[in-house]
Amino acid sequence: MPNAYHVITDRILASLDKGDIPWRKPWTTSRPTNLDSRPYHGINAIVLGMSGYCDPRWLTYRKAASLGGHVRKGENSTPIVFWKNIEKKDEDESFWLLRYYSVFNIEQTKGLKLPALEIPNARHEPISMAENIISNMPNRPSISHDGGNQAYYRPSTDSIHLPSESTFHGPEHYYSTLFHEAGHSTGHESRLNRHNMETGIAAFGTATYSKEELVAEFGAAFLCHESSIENTIENSTAYIQGWSKAIGRDKRLVITAASLGEKAANYIVGVN
């Protein structure tokens, strides 16, 4: 392993020994709301936030129709829950009943005339060294900024999907996220062929899935170093900490993942 990668690996391992570091998403996400801008809470906020849509606004089928629009054919609704107070007839008693109803995201509709969303003021400033690494990646997968509030690599289409560049907390976080997903893409059979390891194939939560996450994040850390991006190391450490805990904090496994991460980084920069 190159000395520079040794240094990064040692820094990450040293940080792991210090305990948990809370990891945050490196991009801004808007809390799901209804059309009156009232935010959803609890499990509803989590369920709607996981949908992947860029627009945070939700409404019912009936509401869309009342506004002169409609839900596009073939779109699936998302159920949300609420508690309703039920009063017993002829008795001075009441009880609460958990109910649910279905909502659709604005992106699932057509014909609605709604105010435009406020676009974040963040400005994406490309980092030339990082941009060159991605631009020159051999056999590069497609890259789209249609991930909503998610970043992921999809093996079936060999494609990377990211949130909009403007939603990231800074260009460093954008490129570290892109490097992570590019690291996953090296597992594809047309590249390094980490059979059944790439995210999307191995079942979530399994040791194989966890190991692949470690590989991708080590690869991202190495590529950030290649790009002179140093201020995302704590995020990488925390991410690796979370997945290494899931597989028993096996330092040998972490070292193995670092080695595979090196191979992924070398593939991306075109070094055999």
GROMACS .gro file of C-alpha atoms in nm:
model
  272
    1MET     CA    1   0.000   0.000   0.000
    2PRO     CA    2   0.142   0.345  -0.083
    3ASN     CA    3   0.279   0.535   0.217
    4ALA     CA    4   0.015   0.807   0.178
    5TYR     CA    5  -0.261   0.547   0.210
    6HIS     CA    6  -0.085   0.400   0.514
    7VAL     CA    7  -0.101   0.743   0.675
    8ILE     CA    8  -0.474   0.780   0.610
    9THR     CA    9  -0.547   0.427   0.733
   10ASP     CA   10  -0.348   0.486   1.051
   11ARG     CA   11  -0.532   0.812   1.117
   12ILE     CA   12  -0.869   0.643   1.077
   13LEU     CA   13  -0.773   0.350   1.300
   14ALA     CA   14  -0.644   0.590   1.565
   15SER     CA   15  -0.972   0.780   1.554
   16LEU     CA   16  -1.170   0.458   1.586
   17ASP     CA   17  -0.998   0.392   1.917
   18LYS     CA   18  -1.130   0.722   2.056
   19GLY     CA   19  -1.493   0.611   2.039
   20ASP     CA   20  -1.800   0.715   1.846
   21ILE     CA   21  -1.805   1.026   1.630
   22PRO     CA   22  -2.158   1.124   1.520
   23TRP     CA   23  -2.186   1.111   1.142
   24ARG     CA   24  -2.408   1.357   0.960
   25LYS     CA   25  -2.533   1.362   0.606
   26PRO     CA   26  -2.305   1.599   0.414
   27TRP     CA   27  -2.598   1.758   0.231
   28THR     CA   28  -2.900   1.961   0.335
   29THR     CA   29  -3.240   1.794   0.334
   30SER     CA   30  -3.574   1.967   0.376
   31ARG     CA   31  -3.821   1.835   0.632
   32PRO     CA   32  -4.132   1.681   0.468
   33THR     CA   33  -4.436   1.912   0.488
   34ASN     CA   34  -4.794   1.939   0.368
   35LEU     CA   35  -4.899   2.217   0.132
   36ASP     CA   36  -4.953   2.453   0.426
   37SER     CA   37  -4.583   2.416   0.512
   38ARG     CA   38  -4.669   2.230   0.830
   39PRO     CA   39  -4.392   1.974   0.892
   40TYR     CA   40  -4.459   1.607   0.949
   41HIS     CA   41  -4.330   1.462   1.276
   42GLY     CA   42  -4.219   1.130   1.420
   43ILE     CA   43  -4.233   0.822   1.204
   44ASN     CA   44  -4.410   1.014   0.927
   45ALA     CA   45  -4.112   1.248   0.888
   46ILE     CA   46  -3.879   0.948   0.868
   47VAL     CA   47  -4.091   0.753   0.618
   48LEU     CA   48  -4.147   1.051   0.389
   49GLY     CA   49  -3.786   1.164   0.424
   50MET     CA   50  -3.667   0.824   0.296
   51SER     CA   51  -3.866   0.859  -0.025
   52GLY     CA   52  -3.583   1.013  -0.225
   53TYR     CA   53  -3.787   1.300  -0.373
   54CYS     CA   54  -3.629   1.645  -0.400
   55ASP     CA   55  -3.956   1.829  -0.331
   56PRO     CA   56  -4.045   1.809   0.042
   57ARG     CA   57  -4.419   1.876  -0.014
   58TRP     CA   58  -4.688   1.608   0.009
   59LEU     CA   59  -5.063   1.597  -0.045
   60THR     CA   60  -5.353   1.357  -0.085
   61TYR     CA   61  -5.505   1.239  -0.411
   62ARG     CA   62  -5.819   1.439  -0.332
   63LYS     CA   63  -5.622   1.753  -0.254
   64ALA     CA   64  -5.442   1.734  -0.588
   65ALA     CA   65  -5.776   1.706  -0.768
   66SER     CA   66  -5.922   2.000  -0.574
   67LEU     CA   67  -5.632   2.217  -0.691
   68GLY     CA   68  -5.693   2.133  -1.056
   69GLY     CA   69  -5.415   1.879  -1.087
   70HIS     CA   70  -5.386   1.503  -1.061
   71VAL     CA   71  -5.156   1.222  -0.955
   72ARG     CA   72  -4.978   1.068  -1.250
   73LYS     CA   73  -5.100   0.727  -1.358
   74GLY     CA   74  -4.908   0.439  -1.205
   75GLU     CA   75  -4.768   0.636  -0.910
   76ASN     CA   76  -4.763   0.463  -0.571
   77SER     CA   77  -4.880   0.640  -0.257
   78THR     CA   78  -4.697   0.653   0.076
   79PRO     CA   79  -4.898   0.578   0.392
   80ILE     CA   80  -4.869   0.806   0.694
   81VAL     CA   81  -5.025   0.752   1.034
   82PHE     CA   82  -5.218   0.966   1.283
   83TRP     CA   83  -5.408   0.921   1.608
   84LYS     CA   84  -5.781   0.989   1.604
   85ASN     CA   85  -5.987   1.040   1.920
   86ILE     CA   86  -6.302   0.826   1.915
   87GLU     CA   87  -6.587   0.905   2.153
   88LYS     CA   88  -6.818   0.623   2.258
   89LYS     CA   89  -7.187   0.687   2.201
   90ASP     CA   90  -7.399   0.721   2.516
   91GLU     CA   91  -7.086   0.698   2.729
   92ASP     CA   92  -6.865   0.964   2.875
   93GLU     CA   93  -6.556   0.789   2.748
   94SER     CA   94  -6.321   0.812   2.452
   95PHE     CA   95  -6.020   0.629   2.318
   96TRP     CA   96  -5.748   0.686   2.062
   97LEU     CA   97  -5.729   0.487   1.741
   98LEU     CA   98  -5.426   0.472   1.514
   99ARG     CA   99  -5.532   0.543   1.156
  100TYR     CA  100  -5.350   0.600   0.832
  101TYR     CA  101  -5.404   0.770   0.501
  102SER     CA  102  -5.209   0.790   0.177
  103VAL     CA  103  -5.016   1.083   0.038
  104PHE     CA  104  -4.823   1.161  -0.278
  105ASN     CA  105  -4.519   1.375  -0.335
  106ILE     CA  106  -4.555   1.683  -0.556
  107GLU     CA  107  -4.316   1.521  -0.804
  108GLN     CA  108  -4.577   1.248  -0.855
  109THR     CA  109  -4.838   1.497  -0.975
  110LYS     CA  110  -4.917   1.703  -1.282
  111GLY     CA  111  -5.114   2.020  -1.342
  112LEU     CA  112  -5.062   2.183  -1.003
  113LYS     CA  113  -4.982   2.554  -0.989
  114LEU     CA  114  -4.773   2.590  -0.676
  115PRO     CA  115  -4.512   2.843  -0.561
  116ALA     CA  116  -4.162   2.755  -0.668
  117LEU     CA  117  -3.940   2.594  -0.407
  118GLU     CA  118  -3.673   2.807  -0.247
  119ILE     CA  119  -3.339   2.695  -0.388
  120PRO     CA  120  -3.051   2.671  -0.139
  121ASN     CA  121  -2.799   2.954  -0.164
  122ALA     CA  122  -2.509   2.712  -0.153
  123ARG     CA  123  -2.288   2.734  -0.459
  124HIS     CA  124  -2.101   2.437  -0.597
  125GLU     CA  125  -1.740   2.529  -0.660
  126PRO     CA  126  -1.564   2.245  -0.842
  127ILE     CA  127  -1.233   2.125  -0.698
  128SER     CA  128  -1.015   2.076  -1.004
  129MET     CA  129  -0.809   1.782  -0.874
  130ALA     CA  130  -1.120   1.594  -0.762
  131GLU     CA  131  -1.305   1.678  -1.082
  132ASN     CA  132  -1.013   1.547  -1.289
  133ILE     CA  133  -1.012   1.218  -1.098
  134ILE     CA  134  -1.381   1.159  -1.171
  135SER     CA  135  -1.363   1.284  -1.529
  136ASN     CA  136  -1.072   1.051  -1.610
  137MET     CA  137  -1.202   0.743  -1.431
  138PRO     CA  138  -1.170   0.444  -1.668
  139ASN     CA  139  -1.496   0.278  -1.770
  140ARG     CA  140  -1.685   0.533  -1.560
  141PRO     CA  141  -2.049   0.464  -1.464
  142SER     CA  142  -2.315   0.724  -1.543
  143ILE     CA  143  -2.354   1.001  -1.282
  144SER     CA  144  -2.687   1.178  -1.224
  145HIS     CA  145  -2.801   1.435  -0.970
  146ASP     CA  146  -3.149   1.290  -0.932
  147GLY     CA  147  -3.108   1.116  -0.598
  148GLY     CA  148  -3.332   1.353  -0.404
  149ASN     CA  149  -3.210   1.325  -0.045
  150GLN     CA  150  -3.014   1.006  -0.108
  151ALA     CA  151  -2.681   0.909  -0.259
  152TYR     CA  152  -2.640   0.558  -0.397
  153TYR     CA  153  -2.487   0.335  -0.663
  154ARG     CA  154  -2.722   0.106  -0.855
  155PRO     CA  155  -2.543  -0.204  -0.992
  156SER     CA  156  -2.831  -0.310  -1.218
  157THR     CA  157  -2.792   0.007  -1.428
  158ASP     CA  158  -2.428   0.075  -1.337
  159SER     CA  159  -2.522   0.428  -1.235
  160ILE     CA  160  -2.444   0.673  -0.954
  161HIS     CA  161  -2.726   0.892  -0.820
  162LEU     CA  162  -2.662   1.197  -0.599
  163PRO     CA  163  -2.851   1.491  -0.449
  164SER     CA  164  -2.811   1.824  -0.629
  165GLU     CA  165  -2.463   1.973  -0.594
  166SER     CA  166  -2.611   2.287  -0.438
  167THR     CA  167  -2.749   2.094  -0.139
  168PHE     CA  168  -2.409   1.978  -0.014
  169HIS     CA  169  -2.244   2.154   0.279
  170GLY     CA  170  -1.946   2.227   0.059
  171PRO     CA  171  -1.760   2.094  -0.245
  172GLU     CA  172  -1.540   1.876  -0.023
  173HIS     CA  173  -1.845   1.689   0.103
  174TYR     CA  174  -1.981   1.661  -0.250
  175TYR     CA  175  -1.667   1.497  -0.382
  176SER     CA  176  -1.621   1.269  -0.080
  177THR     CA  177  -1.976   1.142  -0.136
  178LEU     CA  178  -1.916   1.101  -0.509
  179PHE     CA  179  -1.588   0.917  -0.440
  180HIS     CA  180  -1.774   0.683  -0.202
  181GLU     CA  181  -2.030   0.588  -0.465
  182ALA     CA  182  -1.760   0.561  -0.731
  183GLY     CA  183  -1.585   0.323  -0.494
  184HIS     CA  184  -1.895   0.105  -0.488
  185SER     CA  185  -1.903   0.108  -0.866
  186THR     CA  186  -1.558  -0.051  -0.886
  187GLY     CA  187  -1.715  -0.370  -0.749
  188HIS     CA  188  -1.908  -0.411  -1.075
  189GLU     CA  189  -1.820  -0.719  -1.280
  190SER     CA  190  -1.685  -0.497  -1.560
  191ARG     CA  191  -1.428  -0.347  -1.321
  192LEU     CA  192  -1.280  -0.517  -1.011
  193ASN     CA  193  -1.564  -0.768  -0.981
  194ARG     CA  194  -1.607  -0.787  -0.604
  195HIS     CA  195  -1.864  -1.060  -0.660
  196ASN     CA  196  -2.188  -1.006  -0.464
  197MET     CA  197  -2.025  -0.731  -0.256
  198GLU     CA  198  -2.136  -0.413  -0.426
  199THR     CA  199  -2.419  -0.231  -0.247
  200GLY     CA  200  -2.753  -0.326  -0.397
  201ILE     CA  201  -2.665  -0.694  -0.429
  202ALA     CA  202  -2.555  -0.803  -0.082
  203ALA     CA  203  -2.840  -0.791   0.168
  204PHE     CA  204  -2.849  -0.483   0.391
  205GLY     CA  205  -2.701  -0.540   0.736
  206THR     CA  206  -2.504  -0.850   0.643
  207ALA     CA  207  -2.130  -0.875   0.702
  208THR     CA  208  -2.076  -0.865   0.325
  209TYR     CA  209  -2.277  -0.543   0.290
  210SER     CA  210  -2.096  -0.387   0.587
  211LYS     CA  211  -1.757  -0.480   0.447
  212GLU     CA  212  -1.843  -0.324   0.112
  213GLU     CA  213  -1.938  -0.001   0.289
  214LEU     CA  214  -1.597  -0.003   0.456
  215VAL     CA  215  -1.427  -0.060   0.120
  216ALA     CA  216  -1.613   0.229  -0.044
  217GLU     CA  217  -1.541   0.471   0.242
  218PHE     CA  218  -1.171   0.383   0.258
  219GLY     CA  219  -1.155   0.436  -0.117
  220ALA     CA  220  -1.323   0.775  -0.073
  221ALA     CA  221  -1.078   0.872   0.204
  222PHE     CA  222  -0.782   0.782  -0.019
  223LEU     CA  223  -0.923   0.978  -0.313
  224CYS     CA  224  -0.990   1.279  -0.091
  225HIS     CA  225  -0.623   1.263   0.005
  226GLU     CA  226  -0.527   1.246  -0.364
  227SER     CA  227  -0.738   1.560  -0.417
  228SER     CA  228  -0.588   1.742  -0.116
  229ILE     CA  229  -0.926   1.729   0.062
  230GLU     CA  230  -0.844   1.665   0.426
  231ASN     CA  231  -1.139   1.808   0.621
  232THR     CA  232  -1.377   1.512   0.566
  233ILE     CA  233  -1.163   1.264   0.759
  234GLU     CA  234  -1.389   1.277   1.068
  235ASN     CA  235  -1.693   1.193   0.859
  236SER     CA  236  -1.507   0.899   0.707
  237THR     CA  237  -1.393   0.782   1.048
  238ALA     CA  238  -1.746   0.796   1.189
  239TYR     CA  239  -1.890   0.617   0.888
  240ILE     CA  240  -1.630   0.342   0.916
  241GLN     CA  241  -1.689   0.329   1.292
  242GLY     CA  242  -2.059   0.262   1.239
  243TRP     CA  243  -2.008  -0.024   0.995
  244SER     CA  244  -1.717  -0.178   1.183
  245LYS     CA  245  -1.935  -0.191   1.497
  246ALA     CA  246  -2.197  -0.374   1.291
  247ILE     CA  247  -1.946  -0.648   1.218
  248GLY     CA  248  -1.788  -0.664   1.563
  249ARG     CA  249  -1.511  -0.402   1.539
  250ASP     CA  250  -1.283  -0.656   1.375
  251LYS     CA  251  -0.964  -0.460   1.310
  252ARG     CA  252  -0.836  -0.728   1.074
  253LEU     CA  253  -1.149  -0.689   0.865
  254VAL     CA  254  -1.102  -0.312   0.866
  255ILE     CA  255  -0.745  -0.357   0.743
  256THR     CA  256  -0.868  -0.592   0.469
  257ALA     CA  257  -1.129  -0.335   0.368
  258ALA     CA  258  -0.858  -0.069   0.356
  259SER     CA  259  -0.659  -0.287   0.116
  260LEU     CA  260  -0.963  -0.335  -0.108
  261GLY     CA  261  -1.033   0.037  -0.079
  262GLU     CA  262  -0.682   0.102  -0.208
  263LYS     CA  263  -0.752  -0.116  -0.511
  264ALA     CA  264  -1.078   0.072  -0.571
  265ALA     CA  265  -0.902   0.410  -0.546
  266ASN     CA  266  -0.623   0.296  -0.775
  267TYR     CA  267  -0.874   0.175  -1.033
  268ILE     CA  268  -1.053   0.512  -1.027
  269VAL     CA  269  -0.729   0.709  -1.078
  270GLY     CA  270  -0.615   0.465  -1.347
  271VAL     CA  271  -0.331   0.293  -1.159
  272ASN     CA  272  -0.304  -0.083  -1.201
   0.00000   0.00000   0.00000
